[in-house]
Amino acid sequence: MPALLKQVRLLLMPTEYLVDTVSRNDLVSSSPACMNMVTTAIQMLNESNMERPLTQTRLPSEVLLAVGGWVSHFPSDKIELYNVRADHWVPLSWRHNASLGFYGCAYLNGCIYCIGGFDFISYSSHVRRFSLTSQTWTEVGSMHEERGFLSVATLNGCIYAMGGCQKQKKLKTAERYEPDTNQWTMIASMHKPRTEAGAATLHGKVYICGGLTGDEPLSCAESYNPDTNQWTLITPMETGRTGGAVVAYNDEIYVVGGFNGITQLRSVIAYDPRTRHWRCSHVTPSQKLRHCSAGGPAVCGWRFPQWRLILQCGVL
């Protein structure tokens, strides 16, 4: 019985239930070891202001994260976790900088990185890391440049921050963060300055698509090879897009939704690096999808070939 009771998360039970039900169970009350566990749990629950790691929600093996976005015309300071198997959303309690928006977001090694951003007064070079395990925030190494509306991707254990803007200047510079050294390193600049572009990685390269340089959305896209430290322009998209989600799936780069300068797009296009061609893929169930890939300031989930909309948030 003690071995079995050890597998029960007693600290998640109400104190009243432990006292009135668990401790009065015949099998529990007849075992000194079991009673000791129950008594200890009751004492811990009765202690006020006590940090209890065992009471934190267990994270499932597969989750979807919704980070930031907007609420009532202001940046949101919330993060929510979607349990894919249970089809259930879990709010995670945090508040790193409620006034900061337009930052890049990346997931790496069990942590969420919120990179740069804009608070309507100034742009930021700061980087904040949220551990899903301990559910705590840590300030890590700052970027070399202040960036808002930037694009972010992860590759080979590193984080790439690309483009964005500072003040009235749109950037084509890029830099790479290595968690082991907690340092950012400038890499080769892109061919085009761009903000609000989408980025993803595939087969050892970083791809960045669309965005804004002036007033018109860009149709151009490019890839970065970390081995040669070079950016290469790839076949442009048929239509310019800004704010589209970019993800790698089945050996292709998908661009989902976005804004073409006139209307929100429902179309999905896919780029095959082997043929260097774009093709029309699917149509999303909503036109209000902007910045909705995993790693952006909002998250949208789907299943190919049929779409399953999980969440819409962000700048709509």
CSV table of C-alpha atoms in Angstrom, one decimal:
chain,number,residue,atom,x,y,z
A,1,MET,CA,0.0,0.0,0.0
A,2,PRO,CA,2.7,2.6,0.7
A,3,ALA,CA,4.3,2.0,-2.7
A,4,LEU,CA,0.9,2.6,-4.3
A,5,LEU,CA,0.2,5.7,-2.3
A,6,LYS,CA,3.6,7.2,-3.3
A,7,GLN,CA,2.2,7.4,-6.9
A,8,VAL,CA,-0.7,9.6,-5.8
A,9,ARG,CA,-0.2,13.4,-5.9
A,10,LEU,CA,-1.6,14.1,-2.5
A,11,LEU,CA,-0.7,17.8,-2.6
A,12,LEU,CA,-3.2,18.2,-5.4
A,13,MET,CA,-6.1,17.1,-3.2
A,14,PRO,CA,-8.1,19.4,-1.0
A,15,THR,CA,-7.1,19.3,2.7
A,16,GLU,CA,-10.6,18.4,3.7
A,17,TYR,CA,-10.6,15.4,1.5
A,18,LEU,CA,-7.2,14.2,2.9
A,19,VAL,CA,-8.5,14.6,6.5
A,20,ASP,CA,-12.1,13.3,6.0
A,21,THR,CA,-11.6,10.6,3.4
A,22,VAL,CA,-8.0,9.5,2.8
A,23,SER,CA,-6.8,9.3,6.4
A,24,ARG,CA,-9.9,7.4,7.4
A,25,ASN,CA,-9.5,4.8,4.8
A,26,ASP,CA,-8.9,1.4,6.4
A,27,LEU,CA,-5.9,0.5,4.3
A,28,VAL,CA,-4.3,3.9,4.8
A,29,SER,CA,-5.1,4.2,8.6
A,30,SER,CA,-3.7,0.7,9.2
A,31,SER,CA,-0.3,1.6,7.7
A,32,PRO,CA,2.1,3.9,9.6
A,33,ALA,CA,4.0,4.7,6.4
A,34,CYS,CA,0.8,5.7,4.6
A,35,MET,CA,-0.4,7.8,7.5
A,36,ASN,CA,2.9,9.6,7.6
A,37,MET,CA,2.6,10.5,3.9
A,38,VAL,CA,-0.9,11.8,4.4
A,39,THR,CA,0.0,13.7,7.6
A,40,THR,CA,3.0,15.3,5.8
A,41,ALA,CA,0.8,16.3,2.9
A,42,ILE,CA,-1.8,17.9,5.2
A,43,GLN,CA,0.9,19.9,7.0
A,44,MET,CA,2.4,21.2,3.8
A,45,LEU,CA,-1.0,22.3,2.5
A,46,ASN,CA,-1.7,24.1,5.7
A,47,GLU,CA,1.5,26.1,5.5
A,48,SER,CA,0.8,29.4,3.9
A,49,ASN,CA,3.0,31.1,1.2
A,50,MET,CA,4.9,27.9,0.7
A,51,GLU,CA,6.4,27.1,-2.7
A,52,ARG,CA,5.3,23.5,-3.6
A,53,PRO,CA,6.8,22.3,-6.9
A,54,LEU,CA,4.7,19.1,-6.5
A,55,THR,CA,1.5,21.1,-6.9
A,56,GLN,CA,2.5,22.4,-10.3
A,57,THR,CA,0.6,21.0,-13.3
A,58,ARG,CA,2.3,18.1,-15.0
A,59,LEU,CA,3.1,19.0,-18.6
A,60,PRO,CA,2.0,16.4,-21.2
A,61,SER,CA,4.5,15.2,-23.8
A,62,GLU,CA,2.8,17.0,-26.7
A,63,VAL,CA,1.5,20.5,-26.3
A,64,LEU,CA,0.7,23.6,-28.3
A,65,LEU,CA,1.6,27.0,-26.9
A,66,ALA,CA,-0.2,30.3,-27.3
A,67,VAL,CA,2.0,33.2,-26.3
A,68,GLY,CA,1.0,36.8,-26.0
A,69,GLY,CA,-1.1,38.5,-28.6
A,70,TRP,CA,-3.6,41.3,-27.9
A,71,VAL,CA,-6.5,41.9,-25.5
A,72,SER,CA,-8.6,45.0,-25.6
A,73,HIS,CA,-6.1,46.9,-27.8
A,74,PHE,CA,-3.2,46.1,-25.4
A,75,PRO,CA,-0.4,43.5,-25.5
A,76,SER,CA,-1.3,40.4,-23.6
A,77,ASP,CA,1.0,39.0,-20.8
A,78,LYS,CA,-0.5,35.5,-20.9
A,79,ILE,CA,0.6,32.2,-22.1
A,80,GLU,CA,-1.7,29.2,-22.6
A,81,LEU,CA,-0.8,25.5,-23.1
A,82,TYR,CA,-3.0,23.2,-25.2
A,83,ASN,CA,-2.9,19.5,-24.3
A,84,VAL,CA,-3.3,17.9,-27.6
A,85,ARG,CA,-4.4,14.5,-26.3
A,86,ALA,CA,-6.9,15.9,-23.8
A,87,ASP,CA,-8.2,18.6,-26.1
A,88,HIS,CA,-7.9,21.1,-23.2
A,89,TRP,CA,-6.3,24.5,-22.7
A,90,VAL,CA,-4.3,25.2,-19.5
A,91,PRO,CA,-3.4,28.8,-18.5
A,92,LEU,CA,0.1,29.3,-17.2
A,93,SER,CA,0.5,32.1,-14.7
A,94,TRP,CA,3.2,34.6,-15.7
A,95,ARG,CA,3.9,38.3,-16.1
A,96,HIS,CA,7.2,39.1,-17.7
A,97,ASN,CA,6.5,42.5,-19.2
A,98,ALA,CA,2.8,43.4,-19.8
A,99,SER,CA,3.5,46.5,-21.8
A,100,LEU,CA,5.8,44.9,-24.3
A,101,GLY,CA,4.5,43.6,-27.6
A,102,PHE,CA,5.7,42.8,-31.1
A,103,TYR,CA,8.5,40.5,-29.9
A,104,GLY,CA,9.8,37.3,-31.4
A,105,CYS,CA,9.0,34.0,-29.8
A,106,ALA,CA,10.9,30.7,-30.0
A,107,TYR,CA,10.8,27.3,-28.3
A,108,LEU,CA,14.1,25.6,-27.5
A,109,ASN,CA,15.1,22.9,-25.0
A,110,GLY,CA,12.0,23.1,-22.9
A,111,CYS,CA,12.0,26.9,-22.7
A,112,ILE,CA,10.1,29.7,-24.4
A,113,TYR,CA,12.2,32.7,-25.5
A,114,CYS,CA,10.6,36.1,-25.9
A,115,ILE,CA,13.0,38.2,-27.9
A,116,GLY,CA,13.1,42.0,-28.4
A,117,GLY,CA,9.8,43.8,-28.8
A,118,PHE,CA,8.3,47.3,-28.7
A,119,ASP,CA,6.4,49.0,-25.9
A,120,PHE,CA,5.1,51.9,-28.1
A,121,ILE,CA,8.0,54.1,-26.9
A,122,SER,CA,11.2,52.2,-27.5
A,123,TYR,CA,12.4,49.0,-29.1
A,124,SER,CA,14.1,46.3,-27.0
A,125,SER,CA,17.1,44.1,-27.3
A,126,HIS,CA,16.4,42.1,-24.2
A,127,VAL,CA,15.6,38.4,-24.2
A,128,ARG,CA,13.5,36.6,-21.6
A,129,ARG,CA,13.4,32.8,-21.1
A,130,PHE,CA,10.4,31.0,-19.6
A,131,SER,CA,11.1,27.4,-18.3
A,132,LEU,CA,8.0,25.2,-18.8
A,133,THR,CA,9.4,22.8,-16.1
A,134,SER,CA,10.0,25.3,-13.3
A,135,GLN,CA,7.5,27.9,-14.7
A,136,THR,CA,10.0,30.7,-14.0
A,137,TRP,CA,11.3,33.6,-16.0
A,138,THR,CA,15.0,34.4,-16.5
A,139,GLU,CA,16.7,37.3,-18.3
A,140,VAL,CA,19.4,36.0,-20.7
A,141,GLY,CA,21.9,37.6,-23.0
A,142,SER,CA,20.6,40.6,-25.0
A,143,MET,CA,20.8,41.0,-28.7
A,144,HIS,CA,23.3,43.3,-30.3
A,145,GLU,CA,20.5,45.3,-31.9
A,146,GLU,CA,17.1,46.5,-30.6
A,147,ARG,CA,14.4,44.8,-32.7
A,148,GLY,CA,10.6,44.8,-32.8
A,149,PHE,CA,8.4,43.1,-35.4
A,150,LEU,CA,11.3,40.6,-35.9
A,151,SER,CA,11.4,37.1,-37.2
A,152,VAL,CA,12.7,34.2,-35.1
A,153,ALA,CA,13.6,30.6,-35.9
A,154,THR,CA,15.6,27.8,-34.2
A,155,LEU,CA,18.2,25.6,-35.9
A,156,ASN,CA,20.8,23.1,-34.4
A,157,GLY,CA,20.3,24.3,-30.9
A,158,CYS,CA,20.5,28.0,-31.7
A,159,ILE,CA,18.0,30.8,-32.0
A,160,TYR,CA,18.1,33.1,-35.0
A,161,ALA,CA,16.7,36.7,-34.8
A,162,MET,CA,16.2,38.3,-38.2
A,163,GLY,CA,15.1,41.7,-39.5
A,164,GLY,CA,12.5,43.7,-37.7
A,165,CYS,CA,12.7,47.4,-37.1
A,166,GLN,CA,14.1,50.0,-34.7
A,167,LYS,CA,12.7,53.5,-34.6
A,168,GLN,CA,11.8,54.2,-38.3
A,169,LYS,CA,14.4,51.9,-39.7
A,170,LYS,CA,13.7,48.5,-41.1
A,171,LEU,CA,16.5,46.0,-40.6
A,172,LYS,CA,18.1,43.4,-42.8
A,173,THR,CA,20.7,42.3,-40.1
A,174,ALA,CA,20.5,39.0,-38.3
A,175,GLU,CA,22.1,37.4,-35.3
A,176,ARG,CA,22.3,34.0,-33.7
A,177,TYR,CA,22.0,33.0,-30.0
A,178,GLU,CA,23.8,30.1,-28.4
A,179,PRO,CA,22.3,29.0,-25.1
A,180,ASP,CA,25.6,27.3,-24.0
A,181,THR,CA,27.5,30.6,-24.1
A,182,ASN,CA,24.5,32.9,-23.5
A,183,GLN,CA,25.9,35.0,-26.3
A,184,TRP,CA,24.5,36.5,-29.5
A,185,THR,CA,26.7,36.6,-32.7
A,186,MET,CA,26.0,38.8,-35.7
A,187,ILE,CA,25.7,36.7,-38.9
A,188,ALA,CA,25.5,37.8,-42.6
A,189,SER,CA,22.7,40.3,-43.4
A,190,MET,CA,19.8,39.3,-45.5
A,191,HIS,CA,19.4,40.6,-49.1
A,192,LYS,CA,16.2,42.6,-48.1
A,193,PRO,CA,15.3,44.5,-44.9
A,194,ARG,CA,12.0,43.1,-43.7
A,195,THR,CA,9.6,43.3,-40.8
A,196,GLU,CA,6.7,41.0,-39.9
A,197,ALA,CA,8.1,38.2,-42.0
A,198,GLY,CA,7.6,34.5,-41.2
A,199,ALA,CA,10.5,32.1,-40.7
A,200,ALA,CA,11.1,28.4,-40.3
A,201,THR,CA,13.9,25.9,-40.7
A,202,LEU,CA,14.2,22.9,-43.0
A,203,HIS,CA,17.1,20.5,-43.8
A,204,GLY,CA,19.8,22.6,-42.0
A,205,LYS,CA,18.7,26.0,-43.4
A,206,VAL,CA,16.7,29.0,-42.2
A,207,TYR,CA,13.9,30.3,-44.5
A,208,ILE,CA,12.3,33.7,-44.2
A,209,CYS,CA,9.4,34.7,-46.4
A,210,GLY,CA,7.5,37.9,-47.1
A,211,GLY,CA,7.2,40.7,-44.7
A,212,LEU,CA,7.4,44.5,-45.2
A,213,THR,CA,10.1,46.7,-46.5
A,214,GLY,CA,8.0,49.7,-47.5
A,215,ASP,CA,4.3,49.9,-47.7
A,216,GLU,CA,3.8,46.9,-49.9
A,217,PRO,CA,4.1,43.3,-48.7
A,218,LEU,CA,7.1,41.4,-50.0
A,219,SER,CA,6.9,38.4,-52.3
A,220,CYS,CA,10.6,37.6,-52.0
A,221,ALA,CA,12.0,34.9,-49.8
A,222,GLU,CA,15.5,33.8,-48.9
A,223,SER,CA,17.3,31.0,-47.1
A,224,TYR,CA,20.4,31.0,-44.8
A,225,ASN,CA,23.1,28.4,-44.8
A,226,PRO,CA,24.9,28.5,-41.4
A,227,ASP,CA,27.8,26.4,-42.9
A,228,THR,CA,28.7,29.2,-45.4
A,229,ASN,CA,27.1,32.1,-43.5
A,230,GLN,CA,25.3,33.1,-46.7
A,231,TRP,CA,21.8,34.2,-47.6
A,232,THR,CA,20.4,33.0,-51.0
A,233,LEU,CA,17.3,34.5,-52.6
A,234,ILE,CA,14.8,31.7,-53.6
A,235,THR,CA,11.9,31.7,-56.0
A,236,PRO,CA,9.6,34.5,-55.0
A,237,MET,CA,6.0,33.9,-53.9
A,238,GLU,CA,3.3,34.7,-56.4
A,239,THR,CA,1.8,37.3,-54.1
A,240,GLY,CA,3.4,39.5,-51.4
A,241,ARG,CA,2.5,38.5,-47.9
A,242,THR,CA,3.1,40.0,-44.5
A,243,GLY,CA,2.2,38.5,-41.2
A,244,GLY,CA,1.9,35.0,-42.6
A,245,ALA,CA,2.8,32.0,-40.6
A,246,VAL,CA,5.7,30.0,-42.0
A,247,VAL,CA,6.3,26.3,-40.9
A,248,ALA,CA,8.2,23.3,-42.2
A,249,TYR,CA,6.2,20.2,-42.9
A,250,ASN,CA,6.8,17.1,-45.0
A,251,ASP,CA,10.0,18.5,-46.5
A,252,GLU,CA,8.3,21.7,-47.6
A,253,ILE,CA,8.0,25.2,-46.4
A,254,TYR,CA,4.4,26.3,-45.9
A,255,VAL,CA,3.2,29.9,-45.8
A,256,VAL,CA,-0.2,30.2,-44.1
A,257,GLY,CA,-2.5,33.2,-44.5
A,258,GLY,CA,-1.1,36.7,-44.0
A,259,PHE,CA,-2.0,40.1,-45.5
A,260,ASN,CA,-1.4,41.1,-49.1
A,261,GLY,CA,-1.9,44.8,-48.7
A,262,ILE,CA,-5.6,44.7,-49.4
A,263,THR,CA,-7.1,41.8,-47.6
A,264,GLN,CA,-6.4,39.0,-45.2
A,265,LEU,CA,-5.5,35.8,-47.0
A,266,ARG,CA,-6.9,32.3,-46.6
A,267,SER,CA,-4.6,30.6,-49.0
A,268,VAL,CA,-1.7,28.4,-48.1
A,269,ILE,CA,1.3,27.9,-50.4
A,270,ALA,CA,4.1,25.4,-50.1
A,271,TYR,CA,7.7,25.7,-51.3
A,272,ASP,CA,9.7,22.6,-52.3
A,273,PRO,CA,13.5,23.2,-52.0
A,274,ARG,CA,14.1,20.3,-54.4
A,275,THR,CA,12.2,21.7,-57.3
A,276,ARG,CA,12.5,25.4,-56.2
A,277,HIS,CA,8.8,25.9,-57.0
A,278,TRP,CA,5.8,27.2,-55.0
A,279,ARG,CA,2.5,25.5,-55.2
A,280,CYS,CA,-1.0,26.3,-53.9
A,281,SER,CA,-1.7,23.9,-51.0
A,282,HIS,CA,-4.9,24.5,-49.0
A,283,VAL,CA,-7.3,27.1,-47.8
A,284,THR,CA,-7.6,27.9,-44.1
A,285,PRO,CA,-11.0,28.0,-42.4
A,286,SER,CA,-10.5,31.7,-41.5
A,287,GLN,CA,-9.1,34.8,-43.1
A,288,LYS,CA,-8.0,36.1,-39.7
A,289,LEU,CA,-4.7,34.3,-39.5
A,290,ARG,CA,-1.6,36.4,-38.9
A,291,HIS,CA,1.6,35.4,-37.2
A,292,CYS,CA,0.0,32.1,-36.2
A,293,SER,CA,2.9,29.6,-36.5
A,294,ALA,CA,4.5,27.9,-33.5
A,295,GLY,CA,7.1,30.4,-32.4
A,296,GLY,CA,5.2,33.5,-33.3
A,297,PRO,CA,3.2,35.8,-31.0
A,298,ALA,CA,0.2,33.6,-31.6
A,299,VAL,CA,-0.4,29.9,-32.3
A,300,CYS,CA,-2.6,28.1,-34.7
A,301,GLY,CA,-2.7,24.3,-35.0
A,302,TRP,CA,-3.8,22.2,-37.9
A,303,ARG,CA,-3.7,18.8,-39.4
A,304,PHE,CA,-3.0,18.1,-43.1
A,305,PRO,CA,-4.8,17.5,-45.4
A,306,GLN,CA,-7.9,18.6,-43.5
A,307,TRP,CA,-7.7,21.8,-41.4
A,308,ARG,CA,-8.5,21.7,-37.8
A,309,LEU,CA,-8.5,25.2,-36.3
A,310,ILE,CA,-7.4,25.3,-32.7
A,311,LEU,CA,-6.8,28.9,-31.8
A,312,GLN,CA,-6.9,32.4,-33.4
A,313,CYS,CA,-5.1,35.2,-31.6
A,314,GLY,CA,-2.6,37.9,-32.3
A,315,VAL,CA,-3.0,41.1,-34.4
A,316,LEU,CA,-6.2,40.6,-36.4
